[in-house]
Amino acid sequence: MTPQTRTQTQTRTQTRPAADGHPSTGELVGRATEQLSRLLRQEVALAKEELTEKGRRAGRGGGLLGAAGAVGYVGLIVLAGAATAALGLVLPVWAAALVVAAVFFAVAGLLAATGRAQLRRAAPPTPEETLGSVRADVDVIRERAHR
């Protein structure tokens, strides 16, 4: 038998239905293996996508918290300047410096609250949607296997 004839015979054997018109056990196992492999690849791709999105959120939140720290530091410097001006001059300069410091602290508070909210949305770093999908897939496979 030539290699080409052997391949044609194997192909015919794999796709040939059983005598009662139903696919053979080998063909059903082959289909199940292929479908399970495709399902696992899709679940891994979904998990990667979900973790990438959570990573982006964590990055944004961390950046906003870093910005809040920087703006808070500037506010502290301005507050120190206000205290110095208050000692040197009685009212106008330090009052203006306190207003500027208050504005910086308000901005720092807003950035910190926004960054904290972003970090909370990113945690925990598990692909929850994918895990739920995999659990549902396993339940369906178990249910059909028991039939």
PDB file of C-alpha atoms in Angstrom, residues 11-136:
ATOM      1  CA  THR A  11      -9.401   9.506   6.063  1.00  0.00           C
ATOM      2  CA  ARG A  12     -12.261   7.325   4.905  1.00  0.00           C
ATOM      3  CA  THR A  13     -12.161   5.324   8.135  1.00  0.00           C
ATOM      4  CA  GLN A  14     -12.304   8.411  10.313  1.00  0.00           C
ATOM      5  CA  THR A  15     -15.254  10.033   8.549  1.00  0.00           C
ATOM      6  CA  ARG A  16     -17.213   6.891   7.732  1.00  0.00           C
ATOM      7  CA  PRO A  17     -20.379   6.661   9.866  1.00  0.00           C
ATOM      8  CA  ALA A  18     -21.153   3.443  11.686  1.00  0.00           C
ATOM      9  CA  ALA A  19     -23.624   0.965  10.278  1.00  0.00           C
ATOM     10  CA  ASP A  20     -26.567   2.595  12.072  1.00  0.00           C
ATOM     11  CA  GLY A  21     -25.823   6.058  10.606  1.00  0.00           C
ATOM     12  CA  HIS A  22     -24.241   7.477  13.782  1.00  0.00           C
ATOM     13  CA  PRO A  23     -20.596   8.563  13.971  1.00  0.00           C
ATOM     14  CA  SER A  24     -18.109   6.080  15.377  1.00  0.00           C
ATOM     15  CA  THR A  25     -16.788   6.322  18.924  1.00  0.00           C
ATOM     16  CA  GLY A  26     -13.367   7.280  17.638  1.00  0.00           C
ATOM     17  CA  GLU A  27     -14.845  10.114  15.616  1.00  0.00           C
ATOM     18  CA  LEU A  28     -16.863  11.346  18.606  1.00  0.00           C
ATOM     19  CA  VAL A  29     -13.772  11.270  20.821  1.00  0.00           C
ATOM     20  CA  GLY A  30     -11.840  13.159  18.133  1.00  0.00           C
ATOM     21  CA  ARG A  31     -14.541  15.817  17.913  1.00  0.00           C
ATOM     22  CA  ALA A  32     -14.713  16.152  21.699  1.00  0.00           C
ATOM     23  CA  THR A  33     -10.936  16.514  21.923  1.00  0.00           C
ATOM     24  CA  GLU A  34     -10.912  19.178  19.209  1.00  0.00           C
ATOM     25  CA  GLN A  35     -13.794  21.083  20.813  1.00  0.00           C
ATOM     26  CA  LEU A  36     -12.231  20.910  24.270  1.00  0.00           C
ATOM     27  CA  SER A  37      -8.931  22.165  22.885  1.00  0.00           C
ATOM     28  CA  ARG A  38     -10.666  25.071  21.125  1.00  0.00           C
ATOM     29  CA  LEU A  39     -12.635  25.864  24.288  1.00  0.00           C
ATOM     30  CA  LEU A  40      -9.475  25.952  26.407  1.00  0.00           C
ATOM     31  CA  ARG A  41      -7.716  28.249  23.919  1.00  0.00           C
ATOM     32  CA  GLN A  42     -10.716  30.610  23.983  1.00  0.00           C
ATOM     33  CA  GLU A  43     -10.825  30.610  27.792  1.00  0.00           C
ATOM     34  CA  VAL A  44      -7.100  31.398  28.002  1.00  0.00           C
ATOM     35  CA  ALA A  45      -7.550  34.260  25.532  1.00  0.00           C
ATOM     36  CA  LEU A  46     -10.456  35.606  27.614  1.00  0.00           C
ATOM     37  CA  ALA A  47      -8.390  35.387  30.806  1.00  0.00           C
ATOM     38  CA  LYS A  48      -5.513  37.272  29.160  1.00  0.00           C
ATOM     39  CA  GLU A  49      -7.870  40.008  27.972  1.00  0.00           C
ATOM     40  CA  GLU A  50      -9.475  40.352  31.400  1.00  0.00           C
ATOM     41  CA  LEU A  51      -6.121  40.518  33.215  1.00  0.00           C
ATOM     42  CA  THR A  52      -4.855  43.099  30.716  1.00  0.00           C
ATOM     43  CA  GLU A  53      -7.850  45.337  31.470  1.00  0.00           C
ATOM     44  CA  LYS A  54      -7.328  44.971  35.234  1.00  0.00           C
ATOM     45  CA  GLY A  55      -3.658  45.819  34.767  1.00  0.00           C
ATOM     46  CA  ARG A  56      -4.599  48.988  32.904  1.00  0.00           C
ATOM     47  CA  ARG A  57      -6.939  50.028  35.722  1.00  0.00           C
ATOM     48  CA  ALA A  58      -4.277  49.360  38.341  1.00  0.00           C
ATOM     49  CA  GLY A  59      -1.796  51.418  36.324  1.00  0.00           C
ATOM     50  CA  ARG A  60      -4.202  54.334  36.059  1.00  0.00           C
ATOM     51  CA  GLY A  61      -4.978  54.163  39.773  1.00  0.00           C
ATOM     52  CA  GLY A  62      -1.302  54.034  40.705  1.00  0.00           C
ATOM     53  CA  GLY A  63      -0.549  56.970  38.430  1.00  0.00           C
ATOM     54  CA  LEU A  64      -3.333  59.030  39.964  1.00  0.00           C
ATOM     55  CA  LEU A  65      -2.112  58.216  43.477  1.00  0.00           C
ATOM     56  CA  GLY A  66       1.396  59.242  42.445  1.00  0.00           C
ATOM     57  CA  ALA A  67       0.026  62.514  41.076  1.00  0.00           C
ATOM     58  CA  ALA A  68      -1.887  63.042  44.331  1.00  0.00           C
ATOM     59  CA  GLY A  69       1.346  62.611  46.281  1.00  0.00           C
ATOM     60  CA  ALA A  70       3.187  65.086  44.059  1.00  0.00           C
ATOM     61  CA  VAL A  71       0.424  67.687  44.282  1.00  0.00           C
ATOM     62  CA  GLY A  72       0.193  67.142  48.052  1.00  0.00           C
ATOM     63  CA  TYR A  73       3.924  67.734  48.325  1.00  0.00           C
ATOM     64  CA  VAL A  74       3.589  70.986  46.380  1.00  0.00           C
ATOM     65  CA  GLY A  75       0.779  71.957  48.740  1.00  0.00           C
ATOM     66  CA  LEU A  76       3.017  71.284  51.717  1.00  0.00           C
ATOM     67  CA  ILE A  77       5.735  73.495  50.230  1.00  0.00           C
ATOM     68  CA  VAL A  78       3.204  76.248  49.612  1.00  0.00           C
ATOM     69  CA  LEU A  79       1.949  75.850  53.175  1.00  0.00           C
ATOM     70  CA  ALA A  80       5.504  76.216  54.445  1.00  0.00           C
ATOM     71  CA  GLY A  81       5.849  79.352  52.319  1.00  0.00           C
ATOM     72  CA  ALA A  82       2.636  80.645  53.835  1.00  0.00           C
ATOM     73  CA  ALA A  83       3.920  80.113  57.348  1.00  0.00           C
ATOM     74  CA  THR A  84       7.149  81.914  56.468  1.00  0.00           C
ATOM     75  CA  ALA A  85       5.253  84.784  54.886  1.00  0.00           C
ATOM     76  CA  ALA A  86       2.976  84.967  57.937  1.00  0.00           C
ATOM     77  CA  LEU A  87       5.965  85.482  60.169  1.00  0.00           C
ATOM     78  CA  GLY A  88       7.432  88.135  57.887  1.00  0.00           C
ATOM     79  CA  LEU A  89       4.323  90.060  57.038  1.00  0.00           C
ATOM     80  CA  VAL A  90       1.134  90.221  58.936  1.00  0.00           C
ATOM     81  CA  LEU A  91      -1.762  89.385  56.621  1.00  0.00           C
ATOM     82  CA  PRO A  92      -1.917  89.749  52.847  1.00  0.00           C
ATOM     83  CA  VAL A  93       0.889  87.454  51.657  1.00  0.00           C
ATOM     84  CA  TRP A  94       0.275  84.524  53.973  1.00  0.00           C
ATOM     85  CA  ALA A  95      -3.495  84.663  53.452  1.00  0.00           C
ATOM     86  CA  ALA A  96      -2.971  84.338  49.713  1.00  0.00           C
ATOM     87  CA  ALA A  97      -0.482  81.500  50.259  1.00  0.00           C
ATOM     88  CA  LEU A  98      -3.015  79.650  52.468  1.00  0.00           C
ATOM     89  CA  VAL A  99      -5.654  79.911  49.753  1.00  0.00           C
ATOM     90  CA  VAL A 100      -3.240  78.464  47.191  1.00  0.00           C
ATOM     91  CA  ALA A 101      -2.260  75.672  49.570  1.00  0.00           C
ATOM     92  CA  ALA A 102      -5.933  74.860  50.212  1.00  0.00           C
ATOM     93  CA  VAL A 103      -6.544  74.581  46.475  1.00  0.00           C
ATOM     94  CA  PHE A 104      -3.557  72.232  46.074  1.00  0.00           C
ATOM     95  CA  PHE A 105      -4.743  70.051  48.938  1.00  0.00           C
ATOM     96  CA  ALA A 106      -8.236  69.880  47.458  1.00  0.00           C
ATOM     97  CA  VAL A 107      -6.793  68.757  44.112  1.00  0.00           C
ATOM     98  CA  ALA A 108      -4.607  66.183  45.898  1.00  0.00           C
ATOM     99  CA  GLY A 109      -7.653  64.829  47.742  1.00  0.00           C
ATOM    100  CA  LEU A 110      -9.635  64.537  44.522  1.00  0.00           C
ATOM    101  CA  LEU A 111      -6.786  62.718  42.748  1.00  0.00           C
ATOM    102  CA  ALA A 112      -6.302  60.378  45.712  1.00  0.00           C
ATOM    103  CA  ALA A 113      -9.998  59.476  45.850  1.00  0.00           C
ATOM    104  CA  THR A 114     -10.122  58.835  42.104  1.00  0.00           C
ATOM    105  CA  GLY A 115      -6.934  56.742  42.176  1.00  0.00           C
ATOM    106  CA  ARG A 116      -8.178  54.688  45.108  1.00  0.00           C
ATOM    107  CA  ALA A 117     -11.438  53.980  43.294  1.00  0.00           C
ATOM    108  CA  GLN A 118      -9.476  52.799  40.223  1.00  0.00           C
ATOM    109  CA  LEU A 119      -7.362  50.460  42.362  1.00  0.00           C
ATOM    110  CA  ARG A 120     -10.451  49.004  44.048  1.00  0.00           C
ATOM    111  CA  ARG A 121     -12.023  48.278  40.655  1.00  0.00           C
ATOM    112  CA  ALA A 122      -8.864  46.450  39.563  1.00  0.00           C
ATOM    113  CA  ALA A 123      -8.676  44.190  42.631  1.00  0.00           C
ATOM    114  CA  PRO A 124      -8.606  41.266  42.973  1.00  0.00           C
ATOM    115  CA  PRO A 125      -6.395  40.550  39.959  1.00  0.00           C
ATOM    116  CA  THR A 126      -8.200  37.327  39.029  1.00  0.00           C
ATOM    117  CA  PRO A 127     -10.046  36.839  35.748  1.00  0.00           C
ATOM    118  CA  GLU A 128     -13.481  36.488  37.388  1.00  0.00           C
ATOM    119  CA  GLU A 129     -15.480  36.426  34.152  1.00  0.00           C
ATOM    120  CA  THR A 130     -13.250  33.712  32.701  1.00  0.00           C
ATOM    121  CA  LEU A 131     -13.432  31.616  35.866  1.00  0.00           C
ATOM    122  CA  GLY A 132     -17.222  31.842  35.790  1.00  0.00           C
ATOM    123  CA  SER A 133     -17.255  30.848  32.143  1.00  0.00           C
ATOM    124  CA  VAL A 134     -14.946  27.883  32.770  1.00  0.00           C
ATOM    125  CA  ARG A 135     -17.126  26.724  35.672  1.00  0.00           C
ATOM    126  CA  ALA A 136     -20.189  26.885  33.435  1.00  0.00           C
TER     127      ALA A 136
END
